[in-house]
PDB file of C-alpha atoms in Angstrom:
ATOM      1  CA  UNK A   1     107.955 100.353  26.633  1.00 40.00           C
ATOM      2  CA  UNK A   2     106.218  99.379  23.483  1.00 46.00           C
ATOM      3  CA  UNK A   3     102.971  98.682  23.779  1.00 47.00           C
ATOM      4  CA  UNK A   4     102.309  97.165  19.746  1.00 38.00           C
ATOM      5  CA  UNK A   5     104.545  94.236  18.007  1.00 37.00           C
ATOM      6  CA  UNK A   6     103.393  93.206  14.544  1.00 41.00           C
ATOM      7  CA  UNK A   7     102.634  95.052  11.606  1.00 43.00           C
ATOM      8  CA  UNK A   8      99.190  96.508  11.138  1.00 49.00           C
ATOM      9  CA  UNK A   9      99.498  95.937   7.274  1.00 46.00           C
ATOM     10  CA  UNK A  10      99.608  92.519   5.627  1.00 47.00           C
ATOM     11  CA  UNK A  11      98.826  93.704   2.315  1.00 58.00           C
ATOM     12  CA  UNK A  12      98.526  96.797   0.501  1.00 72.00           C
ATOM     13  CA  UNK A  13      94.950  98.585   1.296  1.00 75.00           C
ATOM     14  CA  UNK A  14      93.739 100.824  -1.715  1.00 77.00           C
ATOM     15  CA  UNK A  15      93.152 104.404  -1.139  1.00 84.00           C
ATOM     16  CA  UNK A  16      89.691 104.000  -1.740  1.00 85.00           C
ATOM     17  CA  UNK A  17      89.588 102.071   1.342  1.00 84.00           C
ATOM     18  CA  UNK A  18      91.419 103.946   3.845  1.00 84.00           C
ATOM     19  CA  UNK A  19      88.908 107.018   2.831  1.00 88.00           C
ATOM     20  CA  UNK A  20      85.826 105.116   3.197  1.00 90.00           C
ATOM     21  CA  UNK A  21      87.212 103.759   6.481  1.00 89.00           C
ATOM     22  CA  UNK A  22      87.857 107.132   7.576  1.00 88.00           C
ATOM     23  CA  UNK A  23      84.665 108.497   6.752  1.00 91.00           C
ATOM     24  CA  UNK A  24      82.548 105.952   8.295  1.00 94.00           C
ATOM     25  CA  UNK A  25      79.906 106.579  10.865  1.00 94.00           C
ATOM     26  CA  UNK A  26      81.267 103.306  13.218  1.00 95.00           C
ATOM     27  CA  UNK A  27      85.037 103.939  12.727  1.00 95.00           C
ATOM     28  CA  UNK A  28      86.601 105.398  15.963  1.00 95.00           C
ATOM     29  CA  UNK A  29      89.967 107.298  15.477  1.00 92.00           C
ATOM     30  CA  UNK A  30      91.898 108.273  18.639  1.00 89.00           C
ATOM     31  CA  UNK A  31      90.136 111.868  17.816  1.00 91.00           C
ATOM     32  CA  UNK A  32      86.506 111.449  17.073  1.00 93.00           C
ATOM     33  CA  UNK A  33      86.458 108.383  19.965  1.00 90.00           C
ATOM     34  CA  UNK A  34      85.784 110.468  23.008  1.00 87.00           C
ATOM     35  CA  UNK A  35      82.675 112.372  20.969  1.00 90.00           C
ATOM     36  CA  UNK A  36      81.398 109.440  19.212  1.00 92.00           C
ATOM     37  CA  UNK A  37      80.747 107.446  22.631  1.00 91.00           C
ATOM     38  CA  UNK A  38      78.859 110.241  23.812  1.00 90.00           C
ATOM     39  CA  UNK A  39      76.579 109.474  20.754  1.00 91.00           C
ATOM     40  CA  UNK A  40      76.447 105.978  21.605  1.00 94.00           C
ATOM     41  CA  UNK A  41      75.743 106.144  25.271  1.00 92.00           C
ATOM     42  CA  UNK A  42      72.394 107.593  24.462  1.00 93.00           C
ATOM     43  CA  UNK A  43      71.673 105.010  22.203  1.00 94.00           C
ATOM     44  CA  UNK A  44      72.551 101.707  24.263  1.00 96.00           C
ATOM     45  CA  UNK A  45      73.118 100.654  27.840  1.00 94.00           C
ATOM     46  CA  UNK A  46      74.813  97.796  27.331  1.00 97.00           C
ATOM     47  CA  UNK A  47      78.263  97.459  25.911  1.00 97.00           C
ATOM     48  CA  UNK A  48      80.268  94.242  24.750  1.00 98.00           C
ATOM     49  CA  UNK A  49      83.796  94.157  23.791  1.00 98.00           C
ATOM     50  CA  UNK A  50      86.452  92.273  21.717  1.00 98.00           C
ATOM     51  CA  UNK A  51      90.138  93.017  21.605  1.00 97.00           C
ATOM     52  CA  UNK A  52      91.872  91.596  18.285  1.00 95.00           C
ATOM     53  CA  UNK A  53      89.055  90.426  16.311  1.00 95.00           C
ATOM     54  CA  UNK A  54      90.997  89.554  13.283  1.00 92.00           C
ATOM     55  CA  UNK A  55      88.647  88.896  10.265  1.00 91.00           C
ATOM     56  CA  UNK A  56      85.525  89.977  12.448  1.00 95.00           C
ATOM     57  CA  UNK A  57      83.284  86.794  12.501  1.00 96.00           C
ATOM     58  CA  UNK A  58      83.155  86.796  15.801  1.00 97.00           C
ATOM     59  CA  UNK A  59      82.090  90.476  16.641  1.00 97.00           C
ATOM     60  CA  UNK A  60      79.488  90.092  13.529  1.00 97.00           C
ATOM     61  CA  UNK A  61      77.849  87.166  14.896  1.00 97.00           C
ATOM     62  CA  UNK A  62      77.059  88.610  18.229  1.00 97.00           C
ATOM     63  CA  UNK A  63      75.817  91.694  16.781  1.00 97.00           C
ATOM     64  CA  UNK A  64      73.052  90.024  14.428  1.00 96.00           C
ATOM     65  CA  UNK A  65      71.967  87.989  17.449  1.00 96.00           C
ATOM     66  CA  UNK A  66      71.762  91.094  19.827  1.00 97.00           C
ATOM     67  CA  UNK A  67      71.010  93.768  17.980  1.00 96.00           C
ATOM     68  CA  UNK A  68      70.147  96.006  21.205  1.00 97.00           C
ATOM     69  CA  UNK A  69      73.433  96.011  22.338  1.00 98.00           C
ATOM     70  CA  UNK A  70      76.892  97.954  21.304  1.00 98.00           C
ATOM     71  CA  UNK A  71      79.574  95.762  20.139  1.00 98.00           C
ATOM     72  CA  UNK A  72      83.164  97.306  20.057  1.00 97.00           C
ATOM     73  CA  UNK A  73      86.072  96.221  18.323  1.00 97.00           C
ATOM     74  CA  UNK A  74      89.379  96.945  18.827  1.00 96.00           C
ATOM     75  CA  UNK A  75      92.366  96.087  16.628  1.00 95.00           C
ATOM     76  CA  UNK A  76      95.203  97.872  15.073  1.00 92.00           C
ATOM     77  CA  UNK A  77      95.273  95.348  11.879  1.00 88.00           C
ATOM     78  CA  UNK A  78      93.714  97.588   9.243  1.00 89.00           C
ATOM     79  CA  UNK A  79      93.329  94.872   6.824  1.00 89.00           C
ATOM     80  CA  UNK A  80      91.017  93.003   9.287  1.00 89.00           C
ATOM     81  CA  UNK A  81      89.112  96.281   9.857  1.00 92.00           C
ATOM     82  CA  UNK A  82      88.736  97.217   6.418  1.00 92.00           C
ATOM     83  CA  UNK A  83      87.086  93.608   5.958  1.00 92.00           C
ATOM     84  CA  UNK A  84      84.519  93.949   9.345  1.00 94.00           C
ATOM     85  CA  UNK A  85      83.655  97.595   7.589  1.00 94.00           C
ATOM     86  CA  UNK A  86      82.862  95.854   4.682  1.00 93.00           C
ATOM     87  CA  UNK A  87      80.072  93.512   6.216  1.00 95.00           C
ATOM     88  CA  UNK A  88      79.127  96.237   8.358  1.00 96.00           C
ATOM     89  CA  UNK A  89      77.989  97.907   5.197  1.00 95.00           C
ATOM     90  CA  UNK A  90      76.974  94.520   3.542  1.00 96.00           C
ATOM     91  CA  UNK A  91      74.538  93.493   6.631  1.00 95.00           C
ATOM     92  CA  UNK A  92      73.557  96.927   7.278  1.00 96.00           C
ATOM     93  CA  UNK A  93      74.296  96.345  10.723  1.00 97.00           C
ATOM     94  CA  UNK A  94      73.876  99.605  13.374  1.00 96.00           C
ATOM     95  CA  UNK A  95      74.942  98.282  16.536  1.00 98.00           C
ATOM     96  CA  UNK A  96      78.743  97.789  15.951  1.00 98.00           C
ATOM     97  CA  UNK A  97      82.225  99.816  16.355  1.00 97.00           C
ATOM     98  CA  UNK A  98      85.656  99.623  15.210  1.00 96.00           C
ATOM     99  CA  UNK A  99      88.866 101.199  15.805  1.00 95.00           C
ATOM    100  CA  UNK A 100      92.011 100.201  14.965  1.00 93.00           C
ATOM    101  CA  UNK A 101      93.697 101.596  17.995  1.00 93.00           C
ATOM    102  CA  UNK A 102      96.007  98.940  19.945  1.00 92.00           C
ATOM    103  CA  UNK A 103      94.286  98.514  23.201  1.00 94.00           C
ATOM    104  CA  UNK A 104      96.252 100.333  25.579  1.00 93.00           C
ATOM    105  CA  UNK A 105      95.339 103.723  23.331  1.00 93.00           C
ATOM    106  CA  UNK A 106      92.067 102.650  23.490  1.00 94.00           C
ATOM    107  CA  UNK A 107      91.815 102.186  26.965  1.00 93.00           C
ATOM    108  CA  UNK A 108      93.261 106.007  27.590  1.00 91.00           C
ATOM    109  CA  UNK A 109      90.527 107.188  25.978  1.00 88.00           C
ATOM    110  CA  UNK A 110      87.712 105.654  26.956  1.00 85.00           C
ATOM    111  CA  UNK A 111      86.171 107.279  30.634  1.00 76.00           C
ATOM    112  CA  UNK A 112      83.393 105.638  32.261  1.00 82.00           C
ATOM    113  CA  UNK A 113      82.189 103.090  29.922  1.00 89.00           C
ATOM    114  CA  UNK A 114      81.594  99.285  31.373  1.00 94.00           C
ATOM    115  CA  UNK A 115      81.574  96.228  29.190  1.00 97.00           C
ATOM    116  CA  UNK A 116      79.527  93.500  30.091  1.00 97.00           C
ATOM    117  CA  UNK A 117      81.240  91.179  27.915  1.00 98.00           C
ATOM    118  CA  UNK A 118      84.920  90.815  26.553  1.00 98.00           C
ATOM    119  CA  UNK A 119      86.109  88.575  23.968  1.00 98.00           C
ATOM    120  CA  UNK A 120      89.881  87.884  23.134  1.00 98.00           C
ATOM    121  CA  UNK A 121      90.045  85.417  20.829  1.00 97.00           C
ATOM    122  CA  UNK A 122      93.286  83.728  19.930  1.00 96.00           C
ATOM    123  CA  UNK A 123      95.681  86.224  20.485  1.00 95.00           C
ATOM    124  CA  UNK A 124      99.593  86.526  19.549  1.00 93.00           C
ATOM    125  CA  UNK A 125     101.014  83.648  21.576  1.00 92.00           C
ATOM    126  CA  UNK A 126     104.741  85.222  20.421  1.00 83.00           C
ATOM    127  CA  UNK A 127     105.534  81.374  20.840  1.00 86.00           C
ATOM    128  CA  UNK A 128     109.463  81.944  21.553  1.00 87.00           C
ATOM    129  CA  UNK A 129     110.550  82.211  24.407  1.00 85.00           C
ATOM    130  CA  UNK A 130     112.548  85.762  23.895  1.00 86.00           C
ATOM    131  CA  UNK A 131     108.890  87.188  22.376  1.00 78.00           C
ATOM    132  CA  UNK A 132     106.886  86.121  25.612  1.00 84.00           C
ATOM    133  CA  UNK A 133     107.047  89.659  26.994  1.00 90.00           C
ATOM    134  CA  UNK A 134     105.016  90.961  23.581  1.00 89.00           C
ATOM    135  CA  UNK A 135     102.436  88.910  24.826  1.00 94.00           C
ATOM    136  CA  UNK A 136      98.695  90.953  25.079  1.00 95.00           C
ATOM    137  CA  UNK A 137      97.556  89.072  27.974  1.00 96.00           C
ATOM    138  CA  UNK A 138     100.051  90.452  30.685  1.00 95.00           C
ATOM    139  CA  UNK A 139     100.078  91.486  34.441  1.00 95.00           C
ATOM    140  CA  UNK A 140      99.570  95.392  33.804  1.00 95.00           C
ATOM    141  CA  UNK A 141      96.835  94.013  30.798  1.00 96.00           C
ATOM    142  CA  UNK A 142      94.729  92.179  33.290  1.00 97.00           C
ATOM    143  CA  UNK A 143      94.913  95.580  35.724  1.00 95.00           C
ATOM    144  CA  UNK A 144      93.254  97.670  32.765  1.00 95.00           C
ATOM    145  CA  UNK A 145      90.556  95.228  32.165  1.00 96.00           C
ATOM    146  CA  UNK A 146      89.468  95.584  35.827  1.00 95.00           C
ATOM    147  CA  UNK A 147      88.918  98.935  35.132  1.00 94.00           C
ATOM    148  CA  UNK A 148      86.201  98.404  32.370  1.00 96.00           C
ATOM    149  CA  UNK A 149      84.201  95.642  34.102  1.00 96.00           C
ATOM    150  CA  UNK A 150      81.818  95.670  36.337  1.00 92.00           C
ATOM    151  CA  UNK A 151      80.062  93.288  38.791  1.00 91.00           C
ATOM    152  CA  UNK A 152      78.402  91.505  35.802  1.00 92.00           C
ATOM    153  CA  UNK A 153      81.359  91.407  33.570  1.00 96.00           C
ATOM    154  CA  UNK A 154      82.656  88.281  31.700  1.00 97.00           C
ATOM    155  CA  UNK A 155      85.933  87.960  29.887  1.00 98.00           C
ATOM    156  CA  UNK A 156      85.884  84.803  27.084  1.00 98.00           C
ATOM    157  CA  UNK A 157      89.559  83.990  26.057  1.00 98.00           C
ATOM    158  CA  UNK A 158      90.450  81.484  23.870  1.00 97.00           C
ATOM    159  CA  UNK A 159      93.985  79.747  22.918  1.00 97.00           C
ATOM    160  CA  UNK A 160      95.622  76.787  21.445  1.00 96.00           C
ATOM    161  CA  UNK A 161      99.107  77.599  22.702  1.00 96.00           C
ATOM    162  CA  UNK A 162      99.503  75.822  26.158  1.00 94.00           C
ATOM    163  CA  UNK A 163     102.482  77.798  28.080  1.00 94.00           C
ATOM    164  CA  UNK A 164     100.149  80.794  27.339  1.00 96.00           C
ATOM    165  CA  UNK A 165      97.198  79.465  28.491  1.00 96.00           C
ATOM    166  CA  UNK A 166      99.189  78.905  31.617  1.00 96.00           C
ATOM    167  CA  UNK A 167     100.334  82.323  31.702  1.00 96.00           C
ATOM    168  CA  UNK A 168      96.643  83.658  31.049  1.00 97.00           C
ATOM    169  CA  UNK A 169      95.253  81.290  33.923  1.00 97.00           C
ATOM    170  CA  UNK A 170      98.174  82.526  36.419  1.00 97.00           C
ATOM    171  CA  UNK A 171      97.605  85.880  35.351  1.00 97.00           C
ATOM    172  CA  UNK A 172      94.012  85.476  36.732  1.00 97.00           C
ATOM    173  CA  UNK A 173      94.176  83.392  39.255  1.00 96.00           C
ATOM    174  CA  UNK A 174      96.843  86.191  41.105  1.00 96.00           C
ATOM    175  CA  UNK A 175      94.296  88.968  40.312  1.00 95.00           C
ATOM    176  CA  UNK A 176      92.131  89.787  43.339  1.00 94.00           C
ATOM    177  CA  UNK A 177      89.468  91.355  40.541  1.00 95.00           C
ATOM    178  CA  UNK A 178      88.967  87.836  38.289  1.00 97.00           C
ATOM    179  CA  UNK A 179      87.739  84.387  39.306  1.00 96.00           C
ATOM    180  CA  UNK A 180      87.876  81.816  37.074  1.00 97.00           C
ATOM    181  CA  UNK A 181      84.546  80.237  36.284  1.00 97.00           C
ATOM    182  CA  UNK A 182      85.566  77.725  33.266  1.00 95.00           C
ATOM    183  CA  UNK A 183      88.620  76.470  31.836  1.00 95.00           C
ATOM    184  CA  UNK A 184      88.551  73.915  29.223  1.00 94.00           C
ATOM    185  CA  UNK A 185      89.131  71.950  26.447  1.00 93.00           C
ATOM    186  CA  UNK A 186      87.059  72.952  23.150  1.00 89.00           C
ATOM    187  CA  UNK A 187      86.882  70.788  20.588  1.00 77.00           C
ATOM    188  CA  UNK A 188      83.533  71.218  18.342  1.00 79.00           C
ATOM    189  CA  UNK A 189      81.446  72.205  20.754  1.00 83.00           C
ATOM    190  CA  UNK A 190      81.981  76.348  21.021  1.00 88.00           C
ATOM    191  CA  UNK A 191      78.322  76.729  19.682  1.00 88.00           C
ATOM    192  CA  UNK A 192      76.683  76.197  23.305  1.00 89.00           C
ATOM    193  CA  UNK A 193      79.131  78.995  24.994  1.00 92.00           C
ATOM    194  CA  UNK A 194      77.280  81.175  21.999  1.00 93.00           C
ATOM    195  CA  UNK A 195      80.801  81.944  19.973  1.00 96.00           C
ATOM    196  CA  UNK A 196      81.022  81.745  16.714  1.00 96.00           C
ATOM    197  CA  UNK A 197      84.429  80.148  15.505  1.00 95.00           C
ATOM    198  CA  UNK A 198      86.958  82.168  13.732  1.00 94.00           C
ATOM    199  CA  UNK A 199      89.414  81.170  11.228  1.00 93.00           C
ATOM    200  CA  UNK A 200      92.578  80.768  13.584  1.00 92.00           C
ATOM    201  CA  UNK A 201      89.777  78.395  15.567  1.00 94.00           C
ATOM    202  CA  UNK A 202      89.234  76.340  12.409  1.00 93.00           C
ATOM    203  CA  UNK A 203      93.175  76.298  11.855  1.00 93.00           C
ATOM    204  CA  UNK A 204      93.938  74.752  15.005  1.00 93.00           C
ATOM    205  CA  UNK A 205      90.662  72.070  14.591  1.00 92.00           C
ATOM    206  CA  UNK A 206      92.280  71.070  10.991  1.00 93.00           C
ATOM    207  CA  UNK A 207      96.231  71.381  12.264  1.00 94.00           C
ATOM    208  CA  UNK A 208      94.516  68.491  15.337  1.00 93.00           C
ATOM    209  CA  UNK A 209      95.995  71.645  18.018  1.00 93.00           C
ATOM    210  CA  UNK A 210      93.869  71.864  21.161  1.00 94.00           C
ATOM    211  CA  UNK A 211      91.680  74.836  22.072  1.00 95.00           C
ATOM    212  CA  UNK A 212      91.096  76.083  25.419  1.00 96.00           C
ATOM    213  CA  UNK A 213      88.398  78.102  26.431  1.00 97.00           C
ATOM    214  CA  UNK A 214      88.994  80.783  29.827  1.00 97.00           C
ATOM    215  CA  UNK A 215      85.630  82.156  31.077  1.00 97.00           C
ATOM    216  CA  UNK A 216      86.607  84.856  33.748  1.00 98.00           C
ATOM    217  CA  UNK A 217      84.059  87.083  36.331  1.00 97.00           C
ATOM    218  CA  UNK A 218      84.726  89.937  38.020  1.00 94.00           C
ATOM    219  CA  UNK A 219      84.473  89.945  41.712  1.00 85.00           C
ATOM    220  CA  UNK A 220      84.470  92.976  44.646  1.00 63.00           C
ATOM    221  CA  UNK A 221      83.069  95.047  42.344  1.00 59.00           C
ATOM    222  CA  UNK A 222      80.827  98.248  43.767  1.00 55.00           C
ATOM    223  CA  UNK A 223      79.788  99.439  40.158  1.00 50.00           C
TER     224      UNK A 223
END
């Protein structure tokens, strides 16, 4: 099964940029990712994820307003991560990650690592009906994230398409991990859930589409 649709390129990235990218103490390739979160462990405890952060605004927000804990981000578009490096290096900012893994790479690699927080922001909704299945936000999805919460855990989705926000609430609501804790409609007021809005957010405000904002907690969980 494949596990990626889309490309990972939009536009041509210069050569300069791929090296840089490569050579950067926060990028994690599927080979130095195992090593490099041994370095990391011993300098956080507390670990925060997003899955598809696009343009990286935002990942970057919540890692100038908690700069004591590890912020992840995983996306396979290398134009998007090209642009968080950049204002990684811009802000100076030590506390966040990148890799431009898909998830489900990702996820093989990582071990015993527990996010407190996960973010997926306006993902794919493959709107036609024959694309549904490429969908990120799937049965065997929601049994992986299970296995990188804990008791504390929170998972903060956020879509505009409504058949997939009915997927993503059945999804849950089946799990016997996840209990829904919010589910509604966001308009201009994402500021008080302490999310900063991200350009596909401020596409669907001007295009008058609705938002819906999915707050999820783990449950029956020992660790």
């Amino acid at each position: 099964m494949k596990l990626f649709y889309g490309r990972k390129i939009s536009r041509k990235i210069g050569d300069l940029d791929l090296e840089e990218l490569r050579n950067s103490n926060y990028y994690l390739s599927e080979k130095n990712l195992k090593k490099k979160f041994l370095q990391i462990e011993k300098n956080f405890s507390t670990f925060n994820l997003e899955i598809g952060f696009g343009s990286g605004e935002n990942i970057l927000f919540q890692a100038k307003k908690n700069k004591n804990i590890c912020f992840i981000g995983c996306d396979p578009f290398l134009n998007g991560i090209v642009k968080l490096k950049k204002q990684i290096d811009k802000y100076q900012i030590k506390n966040t990650y990148f890799t431009n893994l898909d998830f489900w790479n990702f996820f093989a690699n990582l071990k015993k690592i527990k996010f407190d927080k996960i973010y997926i922001l306006f993902p794919d909704p493959w709107p036609k009906k024959k694309h549904n299945k490429r969908r990120l936000i799937n049965d065997k999805f929601v049994e992986k994230l299970s296995k990188i919460c804990s008791s504390k855990s929170l998972i903060h989705v956020l879509t505009d398409h409504p058949d997939y926000l009915i997927q993503i609430e059945d999804l849950f609501l089946k799990s016997n991990n996840f209990e829904i804790i919010l589910n509604r409609y966001i308009s201009n007021d994402l500021d008080k859930y302490k999310i900063e809005y991200t350009k596909y957010h401020k596409k669907a405000i001007q295009e008058k589409r609705r938002s819906y904002l999915i707050s999820i907690a783990c449950k029956n969980k020992k660790n």
